[in-house]
CSV table of C-alpha atoms in Angstrom, one decimal:
chain,number,residue,atom,x,y,z
A,904,UNK,CA,9.5,5.1,-20.3
A,905,UNK,CA,10.5,6.6,-17.1
A,906,UNK,CA,10.5,10.1,-18.3
A,907,UNK,CA,8.8,13.5,-17.2
A,908,UNK,CA,6.9,13.8,-20.5
A,909,UNK,CA,4.0,16.1,-19.9
A,910,UNK,CA,2.7,16.5,-23.6
A,911,UNK,CA,3.1,14.4,-26.8
A,912,UNK,CA,3.6,16.1,-30.0
A,913,UNK,CA,0.8,15.8,-32.7
A,914,UNK,CA,3.5,14.5,-35.2
A,915,UNK,CA,3.6,11.4,-33.5
A,916,UNK,CA,0.5,10.3,-35.5
A,917,UNK,CA,2.8,10.5,-38.5
A,918,UNK,CA,4.6,7.2,-37.4
A,919,UNK,CA,2.3,5.1,-39.6
A,920,UNK,CA,4.0,1.8,-39.4
A,921,UNK,CA,4.5,2.1,-35.5
A,922,UNK,CA,3.4,-1.2,-33.7
A,923,UNK,CA,4.5,-0.9,-30.2
A,924,UNK,CA,4.4,2.3,-28.1
A,925,UNK,CA,5.3,2.6,-24.7
A,926,UNK,CA,4.8,5.7,-22.5
A,927,UNK,CA,4.9,4.1,-19.1
A,928,UNK,CA,5.9,6.2,-16.0
A,929,UNK,CA,5.6,9.8,-17.2
A,930,UNK,CA,3.4,12.9,-16.5
A,931,UNK,CA,0.7,12.6,-19.3
A,932,UNK,CA,-2.8,13.8,-18.6
A,933,UNK,CA,-4.1,13.2,-21.9
A,934,UNK,CA,-2.7,12.0,-25.5
A,935,UNK,CA,-3.3,13.9,-28.8
A,936,UNK,CA,-5.8,12.7,-31.0
A,937,UNK,CA,-3.2,12.1,-33.6
A,938,UNK,CA,-2.5,8.8,-31.8
A,939,UNK,CA,-5.7,7.4,-33.3
A,940,UNK,CA,-3.7,7.6,-36.6
A,941,UNK,CA,-1.6,4.7,-35.6
A,942,UNK,CA,-3.7,2.2,-37.0
A,943,UNK,CA,-1.1,-0.5,-36.9
A,944,UNK,CA,-0.5,-0.4,-33.2
A,945,UNK,CA,-0.7,-3.6,-31.4
A,946,UNK,CA,0.6,-2.8,-27.9
A,947,UNK,CA,0.0,0.7,-26.1
A,948,UNK,CA,1.6,1.3,-22.7
A,949,UNK,CA,0.3,4.1,-20.8
A,950,UNK,CA,0.5,2.8,-17.3
A,951,UNK,CA,1.7,5.1,-14.1
A,952,UNK,CA,0.7,8.6,-15.9
A,953,UNK,CA,-1.9,11.2,-14.9
A,954,UNK,CA,-4.8,10.2,-17.2
A,955,UNK,CA,-8.0,11.4,-16.0
A,956,UNK,CA,-10.4,9.7,-18.6
A,957,UNK,CA,-10.3,7.0,-21.1
A,958,UNK,CA,-8.9,8.6,-24.5
A,959,UNK,CA,-11.3,8.4,-27.2
A,960,UNK,CA,-8.7,8.4,-29.9
A,961,UNK,CA,-7.8,4.9,-28.8
A,962,UNK,CA,-11.3,3.9,-30.4
A,963,UNK,CA,-9.6,4.1,-33.9
A,964,UNK,CA,-6.6,1.4,-32.9
A,965,UNK,CA,-8.7,-1.6,-34.0
A,966,UNK,CA,-5.6,-3.5,-34.1
A,967,UNK,CA,-4.5,-3.4,-30.7
A,968,UNK,CA,-4.1,-6.5,-28.9
A,969,UNK,CA,-2.5,-5.2,-25.4
A,970,UNK,CA,-3.8,-1.9,-23.7
A,971,UNK,CA,-2.2,-0.8,-20.6
A,972,UNK,CA,-3.6,1.9,-18.5
A,973,UNK,CA,-2.7,0.9,-15.0
A,974,UNK,CA,-2.0,3.4,-12.3
A,975,UNK,CA,-3.8,6.4,-13.7
A,976,UNK,CA,-6.9,8.2,-12.5
A,977,UNK,CA,-9.5,7.1,-15.0
A,978,UNK,CA,-13.0,6.9,-13.4
A,979,UNK,CA,-14.9,6.1,-16.4
A,980,UNK,CA,-14.4,4.3,-19.7
A,981,UNK,CA,-17.0,6.4,-21.3
A,982,UNK,CA,-16.9,10.2,-22.0
A,983,UNK,CA,-19.6,12.8,-22.2
A,984,UNK,CA,-18.5,14.7,-25.5
A,985,UNK,CA,-19.8,17.9,-27.0
A,986,UNK,CA,-18.5,19.0,-30.4
A,987,UNK,CA,-19.9,22.6,-30.5
A,988,UNK,CA,-20.9,25.0,-27.5
A,989,UNK,CA,-24.5,24.8,-28.6
A,990,UNK,CA,-25.0,21.2,-29.3
A,991,UNK,CA,-26.2,18.4,-27.0
A,992,UNK,CA,-23.6,16.1,-25.4
A,993,UNK,CA,-23.3,12.6,-26.4
A,994,UNK,CA,-21.8,9.5,-24.9
A,995,UNK,CA,-18.6,8.1,-26.3
A,996,UNK,CA,-18.0,4.4,-25.7
A,997,UNK,CA,-14.5,3.9,-27.2
A,998,UNK,CA,-13.6,0.6,-25.3
A,999,UNK,CA,-16.5,-1.1,-27.7
A,1000,UNK,CA,-14.4,-0.8,-31.0
A,1001,UNK,CA,-11.2,-2.5,-29.6
A,1002,UNK,CA,-12.6,-5.9,-30.5
A,1003,UNK,CA,-8.8,-7.5,-31.1
A,1004,UNK,CA,-7.7,-6.8,-27.4
A,1005,UNK,CA,-6.4,-9.9,-25.8
A,1006,UNK,CA,-5.0,-8.0,-22.5
A,1007,UNK,CA,-6.6,-5.0,-20.9
A,1008,UNK,CA,-4.9,-3.5,-17.7
A,1009,UNK,CA,-7.1,-1.0,-16.0
A,1010,UNK,CA,-5.7,-1.5,-12.3
A,1011,UNK,CA,-5.2,1.1,-9.7
A,1012,UNK,CA,-7.5,3.8,-11.4
A,1013,UNK,CA,-10.8,5.4,-9.9
A,1014,UNK,CA,-13.4,3.0,-12.0
A,1015,UNK,CA,-16.7,2.8,-10.3
A,1016,UNK,CA,-18.4,0.6,-13.1
A,1017,UNK,CA,-17.9,-1.1,-16.3
A,1018,UNK,CA,-20.0,-0.3,-19.5
A,1019,UNK,CA,-22.0,-3.3,-21.0
A,1020,UNK,CA,-20.2,-2.7,-24.0
A,1021,UNK,CA,-17.0,-4.7,-22.3
A,1022,UNK,CA,-18.9,-7.9,-23.8
A,1023,UNK,CA,-17.6,-6.6,-27.2
A,1024,UNK,CA,-14.3,-7.7,-26.5
A,1025,UNK,CA,-14.9,-11.4,-27.3
A,1026,UNK,CA,-11.1,-11.9,-27.7
A,1027,UNK,CA,-9.9,-10.7,-24.4
A,1028,UNK,CA,-8.3,-13.4,-22.4
A,1029,UNK,CA,-6.8,-11.0,-19.6
A,1030,UNK,CA,-8.7,-8.3,-18.0
A,1031,UNK,CA,-7.2,-6.6,-14.7
A,1032,UNK,CA,-9.3,-4.3,-12.5
A,1033,UNK,CA,-7.6,-4.5,-9.3
A,1034,UNK,CA,-7.5,-1.7,-7.0
A,1035,UNK,CA,-10.3,0.6,-8.2
A,1036,UNK,CA,-13.9,1.3,-6.8
A,1037,UNK,CA,-16.1,-0.5,-8.5
A,1038,UNK,CA,-19.4,-1.3,-7.0
A,1039,UNK,CA,-20.8,-3.8,-9.6
A,1040,UNK,CA,-20.0,-5.9,-12.6
A,1041,UNK,CA,-22.3,-5.9,-15.7
A,1042,UNK,CA,-23.8,-9.1,-16.5
A,1043,UNK,CA,-22.4,-8.9,-20.1
A,1044,UNK,CA,-19.1,-9.8,-18.9
A,1045,UNK,CA,-20.3,-13.4,-19.1
A,1046,UNK,CA,-20.1,-13.3,-23.1
A,1047,UNK,CA,-16.5,-12.7,-22.8
A,1048,UNK,CA,-15.9,-16.7,-23.2
A,1049,UNK,CA,-12.2,-16.5,-23.9
A,1050,UNK,CA,-11.3,-14.7,-20.5
A,1051,UNK,CA,-9.1,-16.7,-18.4
A,1052,UNK,CA,-7.5,-14.2,-16.0
A,1053,UNK,CA,-9.8,-11.7,-14.4
A,1054,UNK,CA,-8.4,-9.8,-11.4
A,1055,UNK,CA,-10.6,-7.6,-9.3
A,1056,UNK,CA,-9.0,-7.6,-6.1
A,1057,UNK,CA,-8.9,-4.5,-3.9
A,1058,UNK,CA,-12.4,-3.2,-4.9
A,1059,UNK,CA,-13.8,-2.8,-1.1
A,1060,UNK,CA,-17.1,-1.7,-2.5
A,1061,UNK,CA,-17.5,-4.5,-4.6
A,1062,UNK,CA,-17.3,-7.2,-1.8
A,1063,UNK,CA,-19.2,-5.0,0.8
A,1064,UNK,CA,-22.3,-5.0,-1.4
A,1065,UNK,CA,-23.0,-8.7,-1.1
A,1066,UNK,CA,-23.2,-11.6,0.9
A,1067,UNK,CA,-23.6,-14.2,-1.7
A,1068,UNK,CA,-20.5,-16.4,-1.4
A,1069,UNK,CA,-21.7,-18.6,1.4
A,1070,UNK,CA,-25.2,-19.0,-0.4
A,1071,UNK,CA,-23.8,-19.8,-3.7
A,1072,UNK,CA,-21.4,-22.4,-2.3
A,1073,UNK,CA,-24.6,-24.6,-1.3
A,1074,UNK,CA,-24.9,-25.2,-5.3
A,1075,UNK,CA,-23.2,-28.5,-6.4
A,1076,UNK,CA,-21.8,-27.2,-9.5
A,1077,UNK,CA,-20.6,-24.1,-7.7
A,1078,UNK,CA,-18.6,-26.7,-5.3
A,1079,UNK,CA,-17.0,-28.3,-8.0
A,1080,UNK,CA,-15.9,-25.2,-9.8
A,1081,UNK,CA,-14.6,-23.9,-6.4
A,1082,UNK,CA,-12.7,-27.0,-5.7
A,1083,UNK,CA,-10.9,-27.0,-9.1
A,1084,UNK,CA,-10.3,-23.1,-8.5
A,1085,UNK,CA,-8.8,-23.7,-5.3
A,1086,UNK,CA,-6.5,-26.6,-6.1
A,1087,UNK,CA,-4.6,-24.0,-8.2
A,1088,UNK,CA,-3.7,-22.0,-4.9
A,1089,UNK,CA,-0.8,-22.3,-2.8
A,1090,UNK,CA,-2.0,-22.3,0.6
A,1091,UNK,CA,0.1,-24.1,2.6
A,1092,UNK,CA,1.4,-21.1,4.4
A,1093,UNK,CA,-2.4,-19.9,5.2
A,1094,UNK,CA,-3.8,-22.2,7.9
A,1095,UNK,CA,-7.3,-20.8,8.1
A,1096,UNK,CA,-7.4,-20.9,4.2
A,1097,UNK,CA,-6.1,-24.6,4.2
A,1098,UNK,CA,-8.8,-25.5,6.2
A,1099,UNK,CA,-11.3,-24.0,4.3
A,1100,UNK,CA,-10.1,-25.7,1.3
A,1101,UNK,CA,-9.9,-29.0,2.8
A,1102,UNK,CA,-14.0,-28.5,3.9
A,1103,UNK,CA,-14.7,-27.8,0.3
A,1104,UNK,CA,-12.8,-30.5,-1.1
A,1105,UNK,CA,-14.3,-32.9,1.2
A,1106,UNK,CA,-17.9,-31.5,0.3
A,1107,UNK,CA,-18.2,-30.4,4.0
A,1108,UNK,CA,-21.6,-29.0,5.7
A,1109,UNK,CA,-22.6,-25.6,4.7
A,1110,UNK,CA,-22.2,-24.8,8.5
A,1111,UNK,CA,-18.4,-25.6,8.3
A,1112,UNK,CA,-18.0,-24.0,5.0
A,1113,UNK,CA,-19.2,-20.9,6.5
A,1114,UNK,CA,-17.5,-21.0,10.0
A,1115,UNK,CA,-14.0,-21.8,8.0
A,1116,UNK,CA,-14.5,-19.0,5.4
A,1117,UNK,CA,-15.2,-16.4,8.2
A,1118,UNK,CA,-11.8,-17.1,9.7
A,1119,UNK,CA,-10.0,-16.3,6.4
A,1120,UNK,CA,-8.4,-12.9,6.4
A,1121,UNK,CA,-10.3,-10.5,4.0
A,1122,UNK,CA,-7.5,-10.0,1.6
A,1123,UNK,CA,-7.6,-13.7,0.9
A,1124,UNK,CA,-11.3,-13.7,0.7
A,1125,UNK,CA,-11.1,-11.2,-2.1
A,1126,UNK,CA,-8.6,-13.6,-3.7
A,1127,UNK,CA,-11.0,-16.4,-3.5
A,1128,UNK,CA,-14.0,-14.3,-4.9
A,1129,UNK,CA,-11.5,-12.8,-7.6
A,1130,UNK,CA,-10.8,-16.5,-8.6
A,1131,UNK,CA,-14.2,-17.7,-8.7
A,1132,UNK,CA,-15.5,-15.2,-11.1
A,1133,UNK,CA,-12.8,-16.4,-13.3
A,1134,UNK,CA,-13.4,-19.9,-12.7
A,1135,UNK,CA,-17.1,-19.3,-14.0
A,1136,UNK,CA,-16.0,-17.5,-16.9
A,1137,UNK,CA,-13.8,-20.1,-17.9
A,1138,UNK,CA,-16.0,-23.0,-17.3
A,1139,UNK,CA,-18.7,-21.2,-19.3
A,1140,UNK,CA,-21.3,-21.5,-16.3
A,1141,UNK,CA,-23.6,-18.5,-15.2
A,1142,UNK,CA,-21.5,-16.2,-13.1
A,1143,UNK,CA,-23.0,-16.5,-9.2
A,1144,UNK,CA,-24.2,-13.2,-8.0
A,1145,UNK,CA,-20.8,-12.7,-6.1
A,1146,UNK,CA,-20.2,-9.2,-7.6
A,1147,UNK,CA,-23.8,-7.6,-8.4
A,1148,UNK,CA,-26.1,-6.1,-5.8
């Protein structure tokens, strides 16, 4: 951690019994394929580097429980690969092999979408996607039944694409889940937010809800939506169309 490493040696793959590898805060733009030989790894930290793509070799690390790629320059979780100059390219999807993952940190990258294969991560309980450029979320995310923390704030395009929050509030089931979710917030210092919560808890009219919601600062609105997606996932209810055009 906290070095100026720009390249890793291929010999790193010889550390066959390694279970934890922390390479945070370096200058890595890629990692050697030999990393894929570290099959005993359960945690891999690569945050605050300069990775521009999701490393394909990580797909071989099928024992990973925690993968941290926070603060890099990754725009896609899939990669277009060409093995030979005259051969056609194919799409690799390394994320789908990491079925043992519990925590995946992808915040502060340049992601514009997620592949449907995210549904393969059925043991995932924490997924951080904050501060990206996401425009939608795949419906398949609903199958991640163990997800307990889903962080998606600071994805401006994700929230500008829809106006579904107010329409979804009309549903009784939605209100119940929203009310439980808001009970977890400390909103004593946020007067507009507190008034919005009060209206929800009192099962206020749709008109009142919309007026109170409109007065909440945008960042807080994003926090509400962020938590709602988590709330619907954890309640095993279908996610309302909060984040999909």
